Short mmCIF file of C-alpha atoms in Angstrom, two decimals:
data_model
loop_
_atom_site.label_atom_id
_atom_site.label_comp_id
_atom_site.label_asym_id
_atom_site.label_seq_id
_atom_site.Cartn_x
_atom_site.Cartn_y
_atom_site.Cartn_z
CA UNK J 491 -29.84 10.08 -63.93
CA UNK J 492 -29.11 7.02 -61.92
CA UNK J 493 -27.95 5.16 -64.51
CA UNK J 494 -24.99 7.22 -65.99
CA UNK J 495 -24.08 8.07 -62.32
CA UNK J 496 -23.72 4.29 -62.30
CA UNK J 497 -21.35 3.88 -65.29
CA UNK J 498 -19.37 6.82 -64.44
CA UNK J 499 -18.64 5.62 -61.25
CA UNK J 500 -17.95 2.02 -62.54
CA UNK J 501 -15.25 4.00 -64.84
CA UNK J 502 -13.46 6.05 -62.17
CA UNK J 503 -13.55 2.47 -59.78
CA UNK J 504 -12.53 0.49 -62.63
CA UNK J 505 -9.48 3.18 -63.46
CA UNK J 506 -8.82 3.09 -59.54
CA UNK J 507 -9.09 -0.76 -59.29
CA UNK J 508 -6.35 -1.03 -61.86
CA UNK J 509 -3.96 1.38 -60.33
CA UNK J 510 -4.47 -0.28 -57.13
CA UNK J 511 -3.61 -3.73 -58.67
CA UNK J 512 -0.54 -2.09 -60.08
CA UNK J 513 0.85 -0.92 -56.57
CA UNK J 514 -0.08 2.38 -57.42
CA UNK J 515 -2.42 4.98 -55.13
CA UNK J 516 -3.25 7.88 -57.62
CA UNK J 517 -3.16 11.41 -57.06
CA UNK J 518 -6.46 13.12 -57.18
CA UNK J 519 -5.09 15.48 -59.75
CA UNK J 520 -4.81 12.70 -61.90
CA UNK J 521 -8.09 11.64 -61.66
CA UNK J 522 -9.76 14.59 -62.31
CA UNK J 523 -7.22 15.53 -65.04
CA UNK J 524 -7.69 11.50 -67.07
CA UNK J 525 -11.46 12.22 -66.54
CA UNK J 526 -11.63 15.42 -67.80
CA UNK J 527 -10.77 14.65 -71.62
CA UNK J 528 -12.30 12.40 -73.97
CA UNK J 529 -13.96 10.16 -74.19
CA UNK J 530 -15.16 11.09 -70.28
CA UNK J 531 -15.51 15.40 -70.28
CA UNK J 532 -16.49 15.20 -66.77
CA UNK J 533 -16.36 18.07 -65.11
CA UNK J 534 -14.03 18.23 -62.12
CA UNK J 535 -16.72 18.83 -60.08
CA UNK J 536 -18.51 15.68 -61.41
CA UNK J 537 -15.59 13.92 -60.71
CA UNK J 538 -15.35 14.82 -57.30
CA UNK J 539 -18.59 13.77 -56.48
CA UNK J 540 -17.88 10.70 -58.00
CA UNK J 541 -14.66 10.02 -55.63
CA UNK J 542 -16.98 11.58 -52.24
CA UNK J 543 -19.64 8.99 -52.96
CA UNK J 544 -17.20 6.02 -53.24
CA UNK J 545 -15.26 6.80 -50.46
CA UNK J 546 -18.50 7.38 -48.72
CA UNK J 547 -19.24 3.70 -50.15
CA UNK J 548 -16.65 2.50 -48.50
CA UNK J 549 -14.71 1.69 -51.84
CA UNK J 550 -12.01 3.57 -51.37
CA UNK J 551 -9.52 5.47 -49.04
CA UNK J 552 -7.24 8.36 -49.21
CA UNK J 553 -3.79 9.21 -47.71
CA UNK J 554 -2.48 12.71 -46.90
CA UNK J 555 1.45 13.00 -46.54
CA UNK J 556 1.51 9.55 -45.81
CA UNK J 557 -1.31 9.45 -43.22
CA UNK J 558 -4.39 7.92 -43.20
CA UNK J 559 -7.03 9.71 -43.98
CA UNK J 560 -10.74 8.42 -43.06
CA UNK J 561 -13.56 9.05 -40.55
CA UNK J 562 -11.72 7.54 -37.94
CA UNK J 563 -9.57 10.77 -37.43
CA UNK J 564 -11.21 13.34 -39.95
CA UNK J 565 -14.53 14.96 -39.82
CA UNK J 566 -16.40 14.78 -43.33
CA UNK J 567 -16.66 18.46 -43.50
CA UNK J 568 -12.65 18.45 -43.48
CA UNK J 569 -12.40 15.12 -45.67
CA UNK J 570 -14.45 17.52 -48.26
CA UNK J 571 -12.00 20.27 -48.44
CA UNK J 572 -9.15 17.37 -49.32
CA UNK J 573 -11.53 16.06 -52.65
CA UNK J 574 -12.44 19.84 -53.67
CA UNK J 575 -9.43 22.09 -52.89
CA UNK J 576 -6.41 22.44 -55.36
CA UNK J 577 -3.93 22.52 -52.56
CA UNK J 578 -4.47 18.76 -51.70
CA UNK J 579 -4.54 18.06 -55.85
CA UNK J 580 -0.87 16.10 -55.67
CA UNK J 581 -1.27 14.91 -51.97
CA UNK J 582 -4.36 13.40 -51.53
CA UNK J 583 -3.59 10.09 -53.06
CA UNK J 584 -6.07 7.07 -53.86
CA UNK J 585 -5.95 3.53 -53.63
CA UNK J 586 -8.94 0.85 -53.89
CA UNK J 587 -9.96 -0.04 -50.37
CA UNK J 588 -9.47 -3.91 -48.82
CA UNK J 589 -12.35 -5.12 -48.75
CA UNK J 590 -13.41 -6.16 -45.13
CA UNK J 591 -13.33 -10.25 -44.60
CA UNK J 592 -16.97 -11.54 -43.21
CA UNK J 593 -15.18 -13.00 -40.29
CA UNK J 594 -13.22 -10.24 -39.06
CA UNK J 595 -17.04 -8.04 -39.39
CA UNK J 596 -17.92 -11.05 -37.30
CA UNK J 597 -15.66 -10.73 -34.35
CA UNK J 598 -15.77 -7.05 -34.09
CA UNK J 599 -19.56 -6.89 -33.91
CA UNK J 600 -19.01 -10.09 -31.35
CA UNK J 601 -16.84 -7.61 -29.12
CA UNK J 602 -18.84 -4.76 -29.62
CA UNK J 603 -22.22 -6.61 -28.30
CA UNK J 604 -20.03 -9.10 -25.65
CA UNK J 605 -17.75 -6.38 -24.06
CA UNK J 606 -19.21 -2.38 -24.59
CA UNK J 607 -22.98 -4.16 -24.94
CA UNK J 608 -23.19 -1.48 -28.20
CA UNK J 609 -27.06 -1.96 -28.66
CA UNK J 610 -27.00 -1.24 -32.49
CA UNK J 611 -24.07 -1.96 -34.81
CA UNK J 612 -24.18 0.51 -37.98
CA UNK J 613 -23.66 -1.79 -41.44
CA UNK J 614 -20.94 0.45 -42.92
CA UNK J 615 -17.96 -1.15 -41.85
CA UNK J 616 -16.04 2.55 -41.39
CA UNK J 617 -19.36 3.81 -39.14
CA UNK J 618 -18.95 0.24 -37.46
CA UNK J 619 -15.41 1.37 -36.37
CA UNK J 620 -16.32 4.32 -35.48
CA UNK J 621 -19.07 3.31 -32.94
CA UNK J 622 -16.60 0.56 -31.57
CA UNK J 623 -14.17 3.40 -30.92
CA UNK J 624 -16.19 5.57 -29.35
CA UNK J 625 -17.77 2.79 -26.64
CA UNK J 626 -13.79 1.56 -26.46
CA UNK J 627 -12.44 5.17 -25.31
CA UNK J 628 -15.47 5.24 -22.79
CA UNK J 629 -14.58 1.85 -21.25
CA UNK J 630 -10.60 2.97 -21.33
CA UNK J 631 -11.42 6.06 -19.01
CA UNK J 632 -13.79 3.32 -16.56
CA UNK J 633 -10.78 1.30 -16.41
CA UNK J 634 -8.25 4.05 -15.71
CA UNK J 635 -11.12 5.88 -13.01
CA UNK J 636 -10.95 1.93 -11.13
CA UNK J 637 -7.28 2.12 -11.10
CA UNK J 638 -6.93 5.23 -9.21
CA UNK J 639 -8.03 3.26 -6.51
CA UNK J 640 -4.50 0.89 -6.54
CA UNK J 641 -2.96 4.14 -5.81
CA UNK J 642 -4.35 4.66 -1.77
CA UNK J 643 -4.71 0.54 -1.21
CA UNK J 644 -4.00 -3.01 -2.32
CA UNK J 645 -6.54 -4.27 -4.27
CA UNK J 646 -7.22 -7.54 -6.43
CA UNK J 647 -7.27 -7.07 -10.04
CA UNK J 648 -5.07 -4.61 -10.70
CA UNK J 649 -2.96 -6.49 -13.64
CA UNK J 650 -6.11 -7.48 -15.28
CA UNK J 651 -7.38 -3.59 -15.93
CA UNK J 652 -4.18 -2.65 -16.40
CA UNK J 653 -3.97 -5.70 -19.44
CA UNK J 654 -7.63 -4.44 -20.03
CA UNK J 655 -6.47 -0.46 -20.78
CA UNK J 656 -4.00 -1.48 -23.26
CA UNK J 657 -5.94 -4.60 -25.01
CA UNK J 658 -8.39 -2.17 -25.95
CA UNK J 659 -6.83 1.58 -26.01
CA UNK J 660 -5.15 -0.02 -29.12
CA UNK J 661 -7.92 0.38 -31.73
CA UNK J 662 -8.42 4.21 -30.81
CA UNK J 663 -5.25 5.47 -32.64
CA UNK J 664 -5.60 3.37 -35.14
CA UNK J 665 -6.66 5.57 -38.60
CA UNK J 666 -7.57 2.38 -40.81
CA UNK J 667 -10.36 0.63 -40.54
CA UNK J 668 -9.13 -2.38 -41.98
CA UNK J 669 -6.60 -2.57 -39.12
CA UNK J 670 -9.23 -2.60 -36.91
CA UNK J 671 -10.98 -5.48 -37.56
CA UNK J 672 -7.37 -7.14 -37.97
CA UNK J 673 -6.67 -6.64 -34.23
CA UNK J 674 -10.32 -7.57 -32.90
CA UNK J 675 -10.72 -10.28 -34.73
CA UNK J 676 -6.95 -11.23 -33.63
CA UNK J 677 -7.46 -10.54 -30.03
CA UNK J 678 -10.89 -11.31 -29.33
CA UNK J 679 -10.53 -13.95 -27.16
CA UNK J 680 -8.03 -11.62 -24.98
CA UNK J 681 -11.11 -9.57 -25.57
CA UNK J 682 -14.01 -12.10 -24.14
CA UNK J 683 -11.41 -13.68 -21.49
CA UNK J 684 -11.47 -9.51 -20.23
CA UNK J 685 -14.98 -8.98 -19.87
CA UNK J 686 -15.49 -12.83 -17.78
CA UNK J 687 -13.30 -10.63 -15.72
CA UNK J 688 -14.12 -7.62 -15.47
CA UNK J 689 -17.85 -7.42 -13.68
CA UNK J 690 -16.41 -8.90 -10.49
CA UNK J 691 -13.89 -5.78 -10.40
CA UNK J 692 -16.65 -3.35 -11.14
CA UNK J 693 -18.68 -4.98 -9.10
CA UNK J 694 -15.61 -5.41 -5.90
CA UNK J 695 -15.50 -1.56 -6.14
CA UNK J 696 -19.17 -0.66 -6.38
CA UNK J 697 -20.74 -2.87 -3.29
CA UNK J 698 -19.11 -3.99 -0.21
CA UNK J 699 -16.15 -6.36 -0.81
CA UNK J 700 -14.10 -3.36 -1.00
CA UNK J 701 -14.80 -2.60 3.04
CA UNK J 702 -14.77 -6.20 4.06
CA UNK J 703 -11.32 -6.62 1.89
CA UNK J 704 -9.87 -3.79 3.45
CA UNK J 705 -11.13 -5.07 7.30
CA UNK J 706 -9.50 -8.25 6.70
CA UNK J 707 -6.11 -6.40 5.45
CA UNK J 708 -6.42 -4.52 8.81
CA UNK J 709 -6.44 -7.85 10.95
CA UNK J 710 -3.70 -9.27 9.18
CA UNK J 711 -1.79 -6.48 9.88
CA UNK J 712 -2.20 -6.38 13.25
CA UNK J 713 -2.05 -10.00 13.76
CA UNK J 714 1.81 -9.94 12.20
CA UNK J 715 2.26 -7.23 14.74
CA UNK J 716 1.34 -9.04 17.57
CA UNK J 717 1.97 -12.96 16.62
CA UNK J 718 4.80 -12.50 18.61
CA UNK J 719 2.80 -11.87 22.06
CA UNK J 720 0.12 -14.55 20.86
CA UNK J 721 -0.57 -17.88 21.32
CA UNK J 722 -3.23 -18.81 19.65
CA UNK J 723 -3.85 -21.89 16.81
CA UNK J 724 -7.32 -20.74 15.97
CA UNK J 725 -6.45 -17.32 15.23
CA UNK J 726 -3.29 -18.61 13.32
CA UNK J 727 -5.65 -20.60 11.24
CA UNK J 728 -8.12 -18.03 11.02
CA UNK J 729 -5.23 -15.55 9.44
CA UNK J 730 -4.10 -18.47 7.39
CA UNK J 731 -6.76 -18.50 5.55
CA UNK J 732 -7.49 -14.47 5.20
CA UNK J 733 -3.74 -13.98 3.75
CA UNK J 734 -4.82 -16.85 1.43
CA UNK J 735 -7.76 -15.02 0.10
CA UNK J 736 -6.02 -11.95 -0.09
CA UNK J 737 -2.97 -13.59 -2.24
CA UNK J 738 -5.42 -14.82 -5.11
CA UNK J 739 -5.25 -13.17 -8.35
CA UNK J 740 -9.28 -14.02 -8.72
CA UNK J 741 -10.52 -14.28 -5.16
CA UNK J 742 -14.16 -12.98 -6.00
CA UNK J 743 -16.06 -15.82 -5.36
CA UNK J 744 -14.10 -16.43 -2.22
CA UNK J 745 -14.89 -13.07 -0.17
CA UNK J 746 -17.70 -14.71 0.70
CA UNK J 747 -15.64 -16.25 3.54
CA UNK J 748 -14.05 -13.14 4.72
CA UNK J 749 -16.77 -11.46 7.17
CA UNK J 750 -17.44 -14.49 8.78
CA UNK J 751 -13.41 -15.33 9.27
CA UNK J 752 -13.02 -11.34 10.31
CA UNK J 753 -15.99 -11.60 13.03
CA UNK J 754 -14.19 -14.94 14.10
CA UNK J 755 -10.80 -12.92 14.46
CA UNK J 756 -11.58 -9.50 15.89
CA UNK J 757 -13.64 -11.78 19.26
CA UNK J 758 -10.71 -13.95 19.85
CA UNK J 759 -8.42 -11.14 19.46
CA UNK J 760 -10.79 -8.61 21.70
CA UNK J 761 -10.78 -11.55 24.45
CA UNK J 762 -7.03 -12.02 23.86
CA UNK J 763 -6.61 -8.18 24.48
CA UNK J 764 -8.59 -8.22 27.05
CA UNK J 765 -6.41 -10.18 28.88
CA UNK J 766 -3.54 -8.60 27.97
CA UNK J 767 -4.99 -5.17 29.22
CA UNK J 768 -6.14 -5.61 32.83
CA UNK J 769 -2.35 -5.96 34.09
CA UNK J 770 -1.67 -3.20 32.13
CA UNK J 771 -4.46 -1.29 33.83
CA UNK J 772 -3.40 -2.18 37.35
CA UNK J 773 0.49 -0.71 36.63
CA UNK J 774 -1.28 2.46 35.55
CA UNK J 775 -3.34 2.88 38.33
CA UNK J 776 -0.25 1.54 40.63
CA UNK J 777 1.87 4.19 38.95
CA UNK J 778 -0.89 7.10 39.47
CA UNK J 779 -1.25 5.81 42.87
CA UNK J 780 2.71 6.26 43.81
CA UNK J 781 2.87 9.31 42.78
CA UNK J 782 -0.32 10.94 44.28
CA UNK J 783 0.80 9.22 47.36
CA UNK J 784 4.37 11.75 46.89
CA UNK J 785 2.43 14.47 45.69
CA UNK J 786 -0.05 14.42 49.36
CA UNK J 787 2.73 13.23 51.69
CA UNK J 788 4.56 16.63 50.95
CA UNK J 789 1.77 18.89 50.68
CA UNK J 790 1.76 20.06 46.85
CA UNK J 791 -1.82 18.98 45.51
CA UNK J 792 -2.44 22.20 44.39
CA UNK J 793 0.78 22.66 42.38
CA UNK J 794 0.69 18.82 40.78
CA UNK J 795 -2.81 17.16 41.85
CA UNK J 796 -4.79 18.00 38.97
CA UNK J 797 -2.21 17.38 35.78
CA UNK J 798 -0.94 14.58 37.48
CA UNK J 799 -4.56 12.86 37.77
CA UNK J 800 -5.11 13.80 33.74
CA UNK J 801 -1.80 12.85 32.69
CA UNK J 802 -2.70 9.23 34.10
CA UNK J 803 -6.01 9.34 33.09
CA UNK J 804 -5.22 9.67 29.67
CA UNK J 805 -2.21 7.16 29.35
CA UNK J 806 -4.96 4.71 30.76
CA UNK J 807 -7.66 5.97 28.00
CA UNK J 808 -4.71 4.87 25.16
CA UNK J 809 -4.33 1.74 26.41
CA UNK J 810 -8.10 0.82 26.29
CA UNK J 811 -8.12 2.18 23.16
CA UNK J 812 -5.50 0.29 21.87
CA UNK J 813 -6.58 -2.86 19.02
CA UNK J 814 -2.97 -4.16 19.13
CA UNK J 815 -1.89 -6.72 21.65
CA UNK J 816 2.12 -5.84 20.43
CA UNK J 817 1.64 -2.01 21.12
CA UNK J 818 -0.51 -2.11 24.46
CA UNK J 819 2.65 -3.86 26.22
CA UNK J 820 4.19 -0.45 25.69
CA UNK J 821 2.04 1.00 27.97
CA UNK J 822 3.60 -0.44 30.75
CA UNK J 823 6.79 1.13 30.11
CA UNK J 824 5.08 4.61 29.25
CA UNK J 825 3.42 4.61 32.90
CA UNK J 826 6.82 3.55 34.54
CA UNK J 827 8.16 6.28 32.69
CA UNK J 828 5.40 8.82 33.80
CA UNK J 829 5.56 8.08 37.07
CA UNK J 830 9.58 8.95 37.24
CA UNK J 831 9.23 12.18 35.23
CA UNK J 832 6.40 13.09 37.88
CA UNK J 833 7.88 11.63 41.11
CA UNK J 834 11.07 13.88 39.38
CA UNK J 835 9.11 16.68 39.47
CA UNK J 836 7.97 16.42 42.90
CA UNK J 837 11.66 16.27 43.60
CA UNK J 838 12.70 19.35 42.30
CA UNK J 839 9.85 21.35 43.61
CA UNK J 840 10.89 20.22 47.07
CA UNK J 841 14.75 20.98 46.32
CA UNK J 842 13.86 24.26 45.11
CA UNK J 843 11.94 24.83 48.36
CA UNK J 844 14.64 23.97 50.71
CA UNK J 845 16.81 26.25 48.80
CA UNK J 846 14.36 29.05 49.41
CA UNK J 847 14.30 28.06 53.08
CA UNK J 848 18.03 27.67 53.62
CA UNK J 849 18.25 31.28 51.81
CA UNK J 850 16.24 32.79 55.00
CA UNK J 851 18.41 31.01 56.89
CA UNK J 852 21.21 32.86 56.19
CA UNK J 853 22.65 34.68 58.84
CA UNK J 854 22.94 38.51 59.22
CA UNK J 855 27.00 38.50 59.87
CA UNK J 856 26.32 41.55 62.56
CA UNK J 857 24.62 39.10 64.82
CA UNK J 858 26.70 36.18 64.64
CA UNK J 859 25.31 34.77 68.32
CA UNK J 860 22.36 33.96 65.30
CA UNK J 861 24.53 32.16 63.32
CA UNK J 862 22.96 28.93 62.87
CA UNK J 863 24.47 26.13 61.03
CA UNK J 864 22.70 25.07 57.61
CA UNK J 865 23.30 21.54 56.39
CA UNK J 866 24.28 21.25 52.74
CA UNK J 867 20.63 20.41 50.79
CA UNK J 868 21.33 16.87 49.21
CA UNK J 869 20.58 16.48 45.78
CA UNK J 870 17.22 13.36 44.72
CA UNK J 871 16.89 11.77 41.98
CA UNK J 872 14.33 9.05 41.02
CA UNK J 873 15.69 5.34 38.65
CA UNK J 874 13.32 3.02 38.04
CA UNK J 875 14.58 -0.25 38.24
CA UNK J 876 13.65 -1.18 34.67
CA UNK J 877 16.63 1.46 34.03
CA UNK J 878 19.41 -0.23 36.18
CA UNK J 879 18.57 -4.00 35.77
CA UNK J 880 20.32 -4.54 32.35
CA UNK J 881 18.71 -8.36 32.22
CA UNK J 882 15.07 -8.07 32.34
CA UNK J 883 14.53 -11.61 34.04
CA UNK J 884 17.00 -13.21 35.89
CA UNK J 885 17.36 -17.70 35.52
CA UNK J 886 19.07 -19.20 39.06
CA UNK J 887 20.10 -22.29 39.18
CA UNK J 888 22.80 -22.31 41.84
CA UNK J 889 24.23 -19.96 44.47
CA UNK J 890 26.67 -18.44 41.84
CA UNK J 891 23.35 -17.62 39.35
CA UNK J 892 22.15 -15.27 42.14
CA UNK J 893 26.26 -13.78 43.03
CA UNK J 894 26.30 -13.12 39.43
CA UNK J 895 23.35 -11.17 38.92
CA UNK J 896 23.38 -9.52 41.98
CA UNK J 897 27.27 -7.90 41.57
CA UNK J 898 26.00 -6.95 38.35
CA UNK J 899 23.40 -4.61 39.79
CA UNK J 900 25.53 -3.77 42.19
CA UNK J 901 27.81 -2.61 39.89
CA UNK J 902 25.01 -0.73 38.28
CA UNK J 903 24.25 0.90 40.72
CA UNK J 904 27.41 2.16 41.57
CA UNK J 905 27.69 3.94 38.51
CA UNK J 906 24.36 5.63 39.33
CA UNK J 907 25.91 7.28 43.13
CA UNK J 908 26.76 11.03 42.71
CA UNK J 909 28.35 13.67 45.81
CA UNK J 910 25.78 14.66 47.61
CA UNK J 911 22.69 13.13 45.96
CA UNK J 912 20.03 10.72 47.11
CA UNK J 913 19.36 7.74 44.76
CA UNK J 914 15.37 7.00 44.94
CA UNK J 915 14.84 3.11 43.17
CA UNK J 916 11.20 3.30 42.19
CA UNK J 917 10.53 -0.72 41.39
#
C-alpha cells in the first residue's frame, strides 16, 4: 500500500511543483477535479489525504484570501476543514513550499539553544518554528514584566529590553515559516549581542544591585541639594564617581564599587550634618526658652505651657531627623518663626485680659466721685529682626558702611510704628 501511496503523491507534488514553477498556486478544486479523471480516478477523498500528508511533510503550504495559512496561526483540526470542505474548494490555494536553506535551520536552532535555552529542537522545520515561538512570546512578557519597573525609578538597561521586546516579538506574527528563519538567521547576532546582555538585567533586578543602585541615587540627590552648604573635596569625589556609575549604559560590573563609595558618603555626610545641627539645636532650645520665659513671667502656664513645650519639642525632633544639610538650615527660620507666633500669642491673651479688666473698670455714671480714669490699653506686637533687616549680613568698611545700614533699618523700622502699639524686636 506504501508503494502506490508513494507514486500518487509523487504525481500530485510533481503537478504542484510545475504550477509552482509557473508562478501559479492552484486551487484545491483543481486538484481534486485534474485528479479525479483518467488516467488518476482518485477519489477526492484520496486526494485530500494526499495534499494533508504533504503539507504535513512540510512540502507544501496553503493560502486563504491571501493569508497564510500554516501551524503557525491555525490549529490542524481547523487546517482539516480547509482540505475537506467545499466552501474553501476555490480559496484554499497551493503552491510548492521553499525549501528551508541548512544555514538559516542553523541559526534558528543557534538562537533557540543560545537565547530561550529550548532543551529539544523538533526536526520539522514548521514544529521548529513553532517551539521557537512559543519560548519567544514567553521571553517577550519577561522583558515587558522587567520594564514595569522603569515606570516607578531610573534604572540601567532600559533601551536594551526595550531593543530586546521588539528584536524578538517580530517572529510571533509572522504566519510563514520560511520568514522565520529569514529574520533569525538575519538578526542573530542582534540576537546573541541581546542575551550577553541580558543576565546582568535579570540578574540587577533579582539580587541586590537594585537597593544599592537606588541608595546611591538617594545620596546624589541629596548631595546636589546641599553642595551648596558643603565644602567638602572627598565627598565631591566620592559623588563624582557614583553619578559616573550611574550614567553608564552597562555599569554591571561596576556596582561593585557602589556600597563601599555609599558607606564612604553617608559618614562624611552624617559628621558634616552633625555639625551643621548642634547650632541649629541651640536656636531651638533658645527659642523654646524665650518664650517659656514670657509664658511664666505673666502667669499663663496653664493656658500655653504644655503646647508650647510640644510644639518645640517636635520642631527639634525634625531637625534631628533631617538627612539633608540644605533643608536642616530651614529649621532655624521655622523656630524664629515659632517663637513669634507664640510670643504673639502670649500677647493677645494679655491684651484680651486688660480689656476684660478695664471693662470692670468702668464706672457706674451715678457715682461719679468713683470715676476713675482708665488709660487707653496699647496695642503689642512681636518682629523678629530677621523680618526688618532687609540685608542679612552687613560688610563695614568705613564710618559711612555703618550710617548706611543703620538709616536703612531705621527706616525699616519706621514703617513698622503704628498709634498706639508697642513694637517688641525679638533678635
Amino acid at each position: 500500500d506504501s508503494l502506490p501511496n508513494e507514486n500518487a503523491l509523487r504525481e500530485v507534488m510533481e503537478y504542484i511543483r510545475t504550477r509552482t514553477r509557473n508562478h501559479t498556486k492552484i486551487a484545491i478544486r483543481e486538484i481534486k477535479a485534474r485528479f479525479r479523471k483518467a488516467p488518476y480516478g482518485f477519489l477526492d477523498v484520496d486526494t485530500e489525504w494526499l495534499i494533508a500528508k504533504a503539507f504535513m511533510d512540510g512540502l507544501i503550504e496553503f493560502t486563504l484570501n491571501g493569508n497564510s495559512v500554516s501551524l503557525l496561526n491555525e490549529t490542524p483540526e481547523r487546517i482539516g476543514e480547509y482540505i475537506i470542505k467545499k466552501a474553501y474548494g476555490d480559496k484554499l490555494l497551493i503552491e510548492e513550499k521553499e525549501v528551508i536553506p541548512e544555514r538559516y535551520i542553523r541559526s534558528l536552532r543557534n538562537i533557540g539553544k543560545e537565547v530561550f535555552k529550548i532543551p529539544v529542537m523538533p526536526e520539522d522545520t514548521d514544529a521548529m518554528v513553532l517551539r521557537f515561538n512559543e519560548y519567544a512570546e514567553g521571553m517577550v512578557q519577561q522583558l515587558n514584566t522587567l520594564l514595569q519597573e522603569y515606570r516607578v525609578g531610573d534604572y540601567p538597561g532600559q533601551d536594551i529590553l526595550k531593543d530586546g521586546v521588539g528584536l524578538i516579538y517580530r517572529t510571533i506574527g509572522m504566519n510563514k515559516s520560511i520568514d522565520v528563519y529569514k529574520y533569525v538567521h538575519e538578526h542573530e547576532d542582534e540576537y546573541l549581542d541581546f542575551i550577553d546582555d541580558f543576565p546582568y538585567i535579570k540578574a540587577f533586578f533579582e539580587g541586590t544591585q537594585k537597593s544599592i543602585w537606588e541608595k546611591t541615587q538617594e545620596y546624589i540627590e541629596i548631595f546636589d541639594e546641599s553642595s551648596a552648604y558643603i565644602l567638602s573635596e572627598e565627598l565631591e569625589s566620592i559623588t563624582d564617581r557614583m553619578k559616573a556609575i550611574l550614567k553608564m549604559s552597562r555599569p554591571y560590573n561596576f556596582i561593585k564599587e557602589l556600597p563601599e563609595l555609599n558607606e564612604r558618603f553617608s559618614r562624611i555626610y552624617s559628621e558634616i550634618l552633625d555639625k551643621e545641627l548642634a547650632p541649629i539645636l541651640v536656636e531651638i532650645q533658645n527659642a523654646k526658652t524665650r518664650v517659656l520665659a514670657e509664658v511664666e513671667k505673666n502667669g499663663l502656664e496653664d493656658i500655653f505651657e504644655g503646647r508650647f513645650r510640644r510644639a518645640f519639642k517636635d520642631l527639634e525632633k525634625k531637625a534631628e531627623a533631617c538627612n539633608n544639610v540644605a533643608k536642616i538650615n530651614g529649621f532655624r527660620l521655622e523656630a524664629d518663626k515659632l517663637k513669634i507666633r507664640f510670643l504673639n500669642e502670649i500677647t493677645e491673651e494679655l491684651q484680651k485680659r486688660a480689656r476684660e479688666q478695664a471693662e470692670k473698670l468702668q464706672v457706674d455714671k451715678s457715682k461719679p466721685s468713683e470715676v476713675e480714669i482708665v488709660k487707653p490699653i496699647k496695642k503689642k506686637r512681636n518682629i523678629s529682626i530677621r523680618d526688618i533687616n532687609i540685608a542679612h549680613s552687613w560688610q563695614i568698611e568705613t564710618i559711612e558702611d555703618i550710617d548706611r545700614y543703620l538709616t536703612a533699618l531705621r527706616k525699616r523700622l519706621e514703617q513698622e510704628i503704628e498709634e498706639n502699639t508697642i513694637i517688641n524686636i525679638e533678635f
